[in-house]
Amino acid sequence: MHKVTSSNQVAIVTGASRGIGAAIAQRLARDGFHVVVNYAGKAEEAAAVVRTIEATGRKAVAVQADVADADAVKRLFDSAVQAFGRIDVLVNNAGIMPSTLPMLADTDDATFDRLFAVNVKGTFNTLREAAGRLEQGGRIVNFSSSLVGTALPGYAVYAATKSAVETLTNIMAKELRGRNITVNAVAPGPTATALFLDGKTPELIERLSKANPMERLGTPDDIANAVSFLAGQDGAWVNGQTLRANGGMV
Ligand code: NDP
């Protein structure tokens, strides 16, 4: 188990009701953080994550907020301060990917707008709040995708949102000069969650799981381990970077 960081440090994890975010929330709690478990709509799943954290002796609260909504994000940060008095870590994990992935030429406006609203504006909204409200020595971990590197047909708009997140990461790291706050991104490869599995045939899942030399899908815990490193003491000298966690696929 990881060394406990501090007994009063607080992490907000967006999209923590399931998938990678739930694993991150649970891992950061094991690392010693109190955790704000953000979710969009699945209140029962978020409550279950809170219960697993409380069972380990850390504190957690579930807070509903659509990250695409700037006012809701303000309320999310207010709730964190109200519950725990401070914010040390922000993990911008919330993200969406459509289960059908047409070529760019066949992508409709609504799909483009919603992808950018959640993945880019959502990350912007939380970064803007965090800039004024994170403690000295804090940590921000954003979420990109290894698709920025693999550039597979069908993923143009989704991958473009993640390229934007990588750029926000680089520049935000520099803009926080003097605060001792690091800003990095994690870029998973195919990881066994609803976001990846939904809408794919078993054959396609099998093929994509063999795209890396480890010949398996990533697990939410694989990704949570990388986030834990960047959010903890050992990651202090890594700043403004995107860490691809994909078993060596790209
Ligand atoms: P899931 O679909 O399994 O979970 C998504 C989580 O995000 C849920 O907790 C969901 O909440 C929440 N969420 C969705 N939209 C919003 C919103 N507007 N506001 C707040 N929360 C929201 O996704 P993953 O765990 O697979 O993905 C996590 C991150 O990792 C994403 O940024 C994704 O792009 C990235 N990623 C994933 C890969 C994969 O293969 N799985 C590969 C590369 C990157 P609720 O439960 O309430 O709906």
Coordinates of C-alpha atoms and ligand atoms in Angstrom, one line a residue:
M1 CA 0.0 0.0 0.0
H2 CA 1.0 3.6 -0.7
K3 CA 2.4 5.8 2.0
V4 CA -0.4 8.0 3.6
T5 CA 0.2 11.6 2.4
S6 CA -1.5 13.5 5.1
S7 CA -4.6 13.1 7.2
N8 CA -6.4 16.3 6.2
Q9 CA -5.7 16.6 2.5
V10 CA -8.7 16.7 0.2
A11 CA -9.1 15.5 -3.4
I12 CA -12.0 16.2 -5.8
V13 CA -12.4 13.5 -8.4
T14 CA -14.8 14.3 -11.2
G15 CA -16.8 11.5 -12.8
A16 CA -16.0 9.2 -9.8
S17 CA -19.3 7.2 -9.6
R18 CA -17.9 4.4 -11.8
G19 CA -15.2 3.3 -14.2
I20 CA -11.7 4.9 -13.8
G21 CA -12.9 7.7 -11.6
A22 CA -14.3 5.3 -9.0
A23 CA -11.0 3.5 -8.9
I24 CA -9.1 6.8 -8.5
A25 CA -11.4 8.0 -5.7
Q26 CA -10.8 4.7 -3.8
R27 CA -7.1 4.8 -4.4
L28 CA -6.6 8.4 -3.3
A29 CA -8.6 7.5 -0.1
R30 CA -6.2 4.7 0.5
D31 CA -3.4 7.2 0.0
G32 CA -4.8 9.3 2.8
F33 CA -7.1 11.8 1.1
H34 CA -10.6 12.8 2.0
V35 CA -12.5 12.6 -1.3
V36 CA -15.2 14.5 -3.1
V37 CA -16.9 12.0 -5.4
N38 CA -18.4 14.0 -8.3
Y39 CA -21.0 12.4 -10.6
A40 CA -23.4 13.5 -13.4
G41 CA -26.5 11.4 -12.9
K42 CA -25.8 8.1 -11.2
A43 CA -26.4 9.0 -7.6
E44 CA -26.6 5.4 -6.3
E45 CA -23.3 4.5 -7.8
A46 CA -21.7 7.6 -6.3
A47 CA -23.1 6.7 -2.9
A48 CA -21.7 3.2 -3.2
V49 CA -18.2 4.7 -3.8
V50 CA -18.6 6.9 -0.8
R51 CA -19.5 3.9 1.3
T52 CA -16.4 1.9 0.2
I53 CA -14.2 4.9 1.1
E54 CA -15.8 5.4 4.5
A55 CA -15.3 1.8 5.2
T56 CA -11.5 2.4 5.0
G57 CA -11.7 5.2 7.6
R58 CA -11.4 8.2 5.3
K59 CA -14.2 10.7 4.7
A60 CA -16.1 11.1 1.4
V61 CA -19.0 13.0 0.0
A62 CA -20.9 12.6 -3.3
V63 CA -21.6 15.8 -5.1
Q64 CA -23.7 16.0 -8.3
A65 CA -22.5 18.5 -10.9
D66 CA -22.3 18.5 -14.7
V67 CA -18.8 19.7 -15.3
A68 CA -19.9 21.3 -18.5
D69 CA -21.9 23.8 -16.4
A70 CA -19.7 26.5 -14.8
D71 CA -22.2 27.3 -12.0
A72 CA -22.5 23.7 -11.1
V73 CA -18.7 23.4 -11.0
K74 CA -18.6 26.4 -8.6
R75 CA -21.1 24.6 -6.4
L76 CA -18.9 21.5 -6.5
F77 CA -15.9 23.4 -5.2
D78 CA -18.1 25.2 -2.6
S79 CA -19.3 21.8 -1.4
A80 CA -15.7 20.5 -1.1
V81 CA -14.7 23.4 1.0
Q82 CA -17.9 23.2 3.1
A83 CA -17.3 19.5 3.8
F84 CA -13.6 19.4 4.3
G85 CA -12.3 23.0 4.6
R86 CA -9.7 22.8 1.8
I87 CA -8.9 21.4 -1.6
D88 CA -5.4 19.9 -2.4
V89 CA -6.0 17.7 -5.5
L90 CA -8.2 18.0 -8.5
V91 CA -8.6 15.0 -10.8
N92 CA -10.4 16.0 -14.0
N93 CA -11.5 12.4 -14.9
A94 CA -15.1 13.1 -16.1
G95 CA -15.4 12.6 -19.8
I96 CA -17.6 11.1 -22.5
M97 CA -17.1 9.2 -25.7
P98 CA -20.0 8.2 -28.0
S99 CA -20.5 4.5 -28.4
T100 CA -20.9 4.9 -32.2
L101 CA -18.0 6.5 -33.8
P102 CA -18.7 7.7 -37.4
M103 CA -16.1 9.3 -39.6
L104 CA -15.7 13.0 -39.2
A105 CA -17.7 13.6 -42.4
D106 CA -20.7 11.9 -40.8
T107 CA -20.4 13.4 -37.3
D108 CA -23.4 15.6 -36.4
D109 CA -23.3 19.0 -34.7
A110 CA -24.9 17.8 -31.4
T111 CA -22.2 15.1 -31.0
F112 CA -19.4 17.6 -31.7
D113 CA -20.9 20.2 -29.3
R114 CA -21.5 17.8 -26.4
L115 CA -18.0 16.2 -26.7
F116 CA -16.4 19.7 -26.5
A117 CA -18.8 20.8 -23.7
V118 CA -18.0 17.9 -21.4
N119 CA -14.4 17.0 -22.2
V120 CA -13.0 20.5 -22.9
K121 CA -15.3 23.1 -21.3
G122 CA -15.7 20.7 -18.4
T123 CA -11.9 20.6 -17.9
F124 CA -11.7 24.4 -18.4
N125 CA -14.4 25.0 -15.8
T126 CA -12.7 23.0 -13.1
L127 CA -9.3 24.3 -13.9
R128 CA -10.5 27.9 -13.6
E129 CA -12.0 27.1 -10.2
A130 CA -8.9 25.2 -9.1
A131 CA -6.6 28.1 -10.0
G132 CA -8.1 30.2 -7.3
R133 CA -8.9 27.6 -4.7
L134 CA -6.2 24.9 -4.6
E135 CA -3.8 24.9 -1.7
Q136 CA -0.1 25.6 -2.2
G137 CA 1.6 22.4 -3.1
G138 CA -1.6 21.1 -4.7
R139 CA -1.9 18.7 -7.7
I140 CA -4.1 18.7 -10.8
V141 CA -4.4 15.6 -13.0
N142 CA -6.3 16.0 -16.3
F143 CA -7.6 13.2 -18.6
S144 CA -6.4 12.8 -22.2
S145 CA -6.4 9.6 -24.2
S146 CA -3.8 7.6 -26.1
L147 CA -6.0 8.1 -29.1
V148 CA -4.2 11.4 -29.5
G149 CA -1.2 9.2 -30.5
T150 CA -2.9 6.3 -32.3
A151 CA -5.1 8.7 -34.3
L152 CA -7.6 5.9 -35.3
P153 CA -10.3 6.8 -37.9
G154 CA -13.6 7.4 -36.2
Y155 CA -12.1 9.2 -33.2
A156 CA -11.3 12.6 -34.8
V157 CA -13.6 14.7 -32.6
Y158 CA -13.1 12.8 -29.4
A159 CA -9.3 12.8 -29.8
A160 CA -9.4 16.5 -30.7
T161 CA -11.1 17.2 -27.3
K162 CA -8.2 15.3 -25.6
S163 CA -5.5 17.2 -27.6
A164 CA -7.1 20.4 -26.3
V165 CA -6.9 19.0 -22.7
E166 CA -3.2 18.3 -23.2
T167 CA -2.7 21.9 -24.3
L168 CA -4.6 23.3 -21.3
T169 CA -2.4 21.1 -19.1
N170 CA 0.9 22.4 -20.5
I171 CA -0.1 26.1 -20.3
M172 CA -1.9 25.8 -16.9
A173 CA 1.3 24.3 -15.4
K174 CA 3.2 27.4 -16.4
E175 CA 0.5 29.8 -15.4
L176 CA 0.5 28.5 -11.8
R177 CA 4.2 29.5 -11.4
G178 CA 5.0 30.3 -7.8
R179 CA 2.2 28.2 -6.2
N180 CA 4.1 24.8 -6.1
I181 CA 1.1 23.2 -7.9
T182 CA 1.7 20.6 -10.6
V183 CA -0.6 20.1 -13.6
N184 CA -0.3 16.9 -15.6
A185 CA -2.5 14.7 -17.7
V186 CA -2.9 10.9 -17.8
A187 CA -3.7 9.4 -21.3
P188 CA -5.1 5.9 -20.9
G189 CA -5.2 3.4 -23.7
P190 CA -8.2 1.0 -24.0
T191 CA -9.4 0.4 -20.4
A192 CA -12.2 -2.0 -19.3
T193 CA -15.0 0.4 -18.5
A194 CA -18.5 1.2 -20.0
L195 CA -17.0 4.0 -22.0
F196 CA -14.7 1.7 -23.9
L197 CA -16.8 -1.5 -23.9
D198 CA -20.2 -0.2 -24.9
G199 CA -21.2 -0.6 -28.5
K200 CA -18.1 -2.8 -29.4
T201 CA -18.3 -6.4 -30.7
P202 CA -16.3 -9.0 -28.7
E203 CA -14.0 -9.4 -31.8
L204 CA -13.2 -5.7 -31.8
I205 CA -12.6 -5.7 -28.0
E206 CA -10.3 -8.6 -28.4
R207 CA -8.4 -6.9 -31.3
L208 CA -8.0 -3.6 -29.4
S209 CA -6.9 -5.4 -26.2
K210 CA -4.0 -7.0 -28.2
A211 CA -2.9 -3.6 -29.6
N212 CA -0.3 -3.3 -26.8
P213 CA 2.6 -5.7 -26.1
M214 CA 1.1 -6.7 -22.8
E215 CA -1.8 -8.1 -24.8
R216 CA -4.6 -7.1 -22.4
L217 CA -7.0 -4.2 -21.7
G218 CA -6.0 -1.7 -19.0
T219 CA -7.9 -1.8 -15.7
P220 CA -9.3 1.2 -13.8
D221 CA -6.7 0.3 -11.1
D222 CA -3.8 0.5 -13.7
I223 CA -4.9 4.1 -14.4
A224 CA -5.6 5.0 -10.7
N225 CA -2.0 3.9 -9.9
A226 CA -0.6 6.5 -12.4
V227 CA -2.9 9.2 -10.9
S228 CA -1.8 8.2 -7.4
F229 CA 1.8 8.8 -8.4
L230 CA 1.1 12.2 -9.9
A231 CA -1.1 13.3 -7.0
G232 CA 1.4 12.1 -4.3
Q233 CA 4.8 13.2 -3.0
D234 CA 6.8 11.1 -5.5
G235 CA 5.3 12.9 -8.5
A236 CA 6.4 16.4 -7.3
W237 CA 9.0 17.0 -10.1
V238 CA 6.7 15.9 -12.9
N239 CA 4.9 19.0 -14.2
G240 CA 3.1 20.0 -17.4
Q241 CA 3.4 16.5 -18.9
T242 CA 1.1 13.9 -20.4
L243 CA 1.7 10.4 -19.1
R244 CA 0.4 7.7 -21.5
A245 CA -0.7 4.7 -19.5
N246 CA -1.5 2.1 -22.1
G247 CA 0.8 -0.9 -21.8
G248 CA 3.0 0.3 -24.6
M249 CA 0.5 0.7 -27.4
V250 CA 1.8 4.0 -28.6
Ligands
NDP1 P1 -17.1 5.9 -17.8 O1 -18.1 6.2 -18.9 O2 -16.9 4.5 -17.3 O3 -17.4 6.8 -16.5 C1 -17.6 8.2 -16.8 C2 -17.8 8.9 -15.5 O4 -17.8 10.3 -15.8 C3 -19.0 8.6 -14.7 O5 -18.7 8.7 -13.3 C4 -20.0 9.7 -15.1 O6 -21.0 10.0 -14.1 C5 -19.1 10.9 -15.2 N1 -19.5 11.9 -16.1 C6 -19.9 11.8 -17.4 N2 -20.3 13.0 -17.9 C7 -20.1 13.9 -16.9 C8 -20.4 15.3 -16.7 N3 -20.9 16.0 -17.7 N4 -20.2 15.8 -15.5 C9 -19.7 15.1 -14.5 N5 -19.4 13.8 -14.5 C10 -19.7 13.2 -15.7 O7 -15.7 6.5 -18.3 P2 -14.2 6.0 -18.0 O8 -14.0 5.7 -16.6 O9 -13.8 5.0 -19.0 O10 -13.4 7.3 -18.5 C11 -12.8 8.2 -17.5 C12 -11.9 9.2 -18.3 O11 -10.9 8.4 -19.0 C13 -12.6 10.0 -19.4 O12 -12.1 11.3 -19.4 C14 -12.2 9.2 -20.7 O13 -12.3 10.1 -21.8 C15 -10.8 8.8 -20.3 N6 -10.3 7.7 -21.1 C16 -10.9 6.4 -21.0 C17 -10.5 5.4 -21.8 C18 -11.1 4.0 -21.7 O14 -10.7 3.1 -22.5 N7 -12.0 3.7 -20.8 C19 -9.3 5.5 -22.7 C20 -8.8 6.8 -22.7 C21 -9.3 7.9 -22.0 P3 -22.4 9.2 -14.0 O15 -22.1 7.8 -13.5 O16 -23.2 10.0 -13.0 O17 -23.0 9.1 -15.4

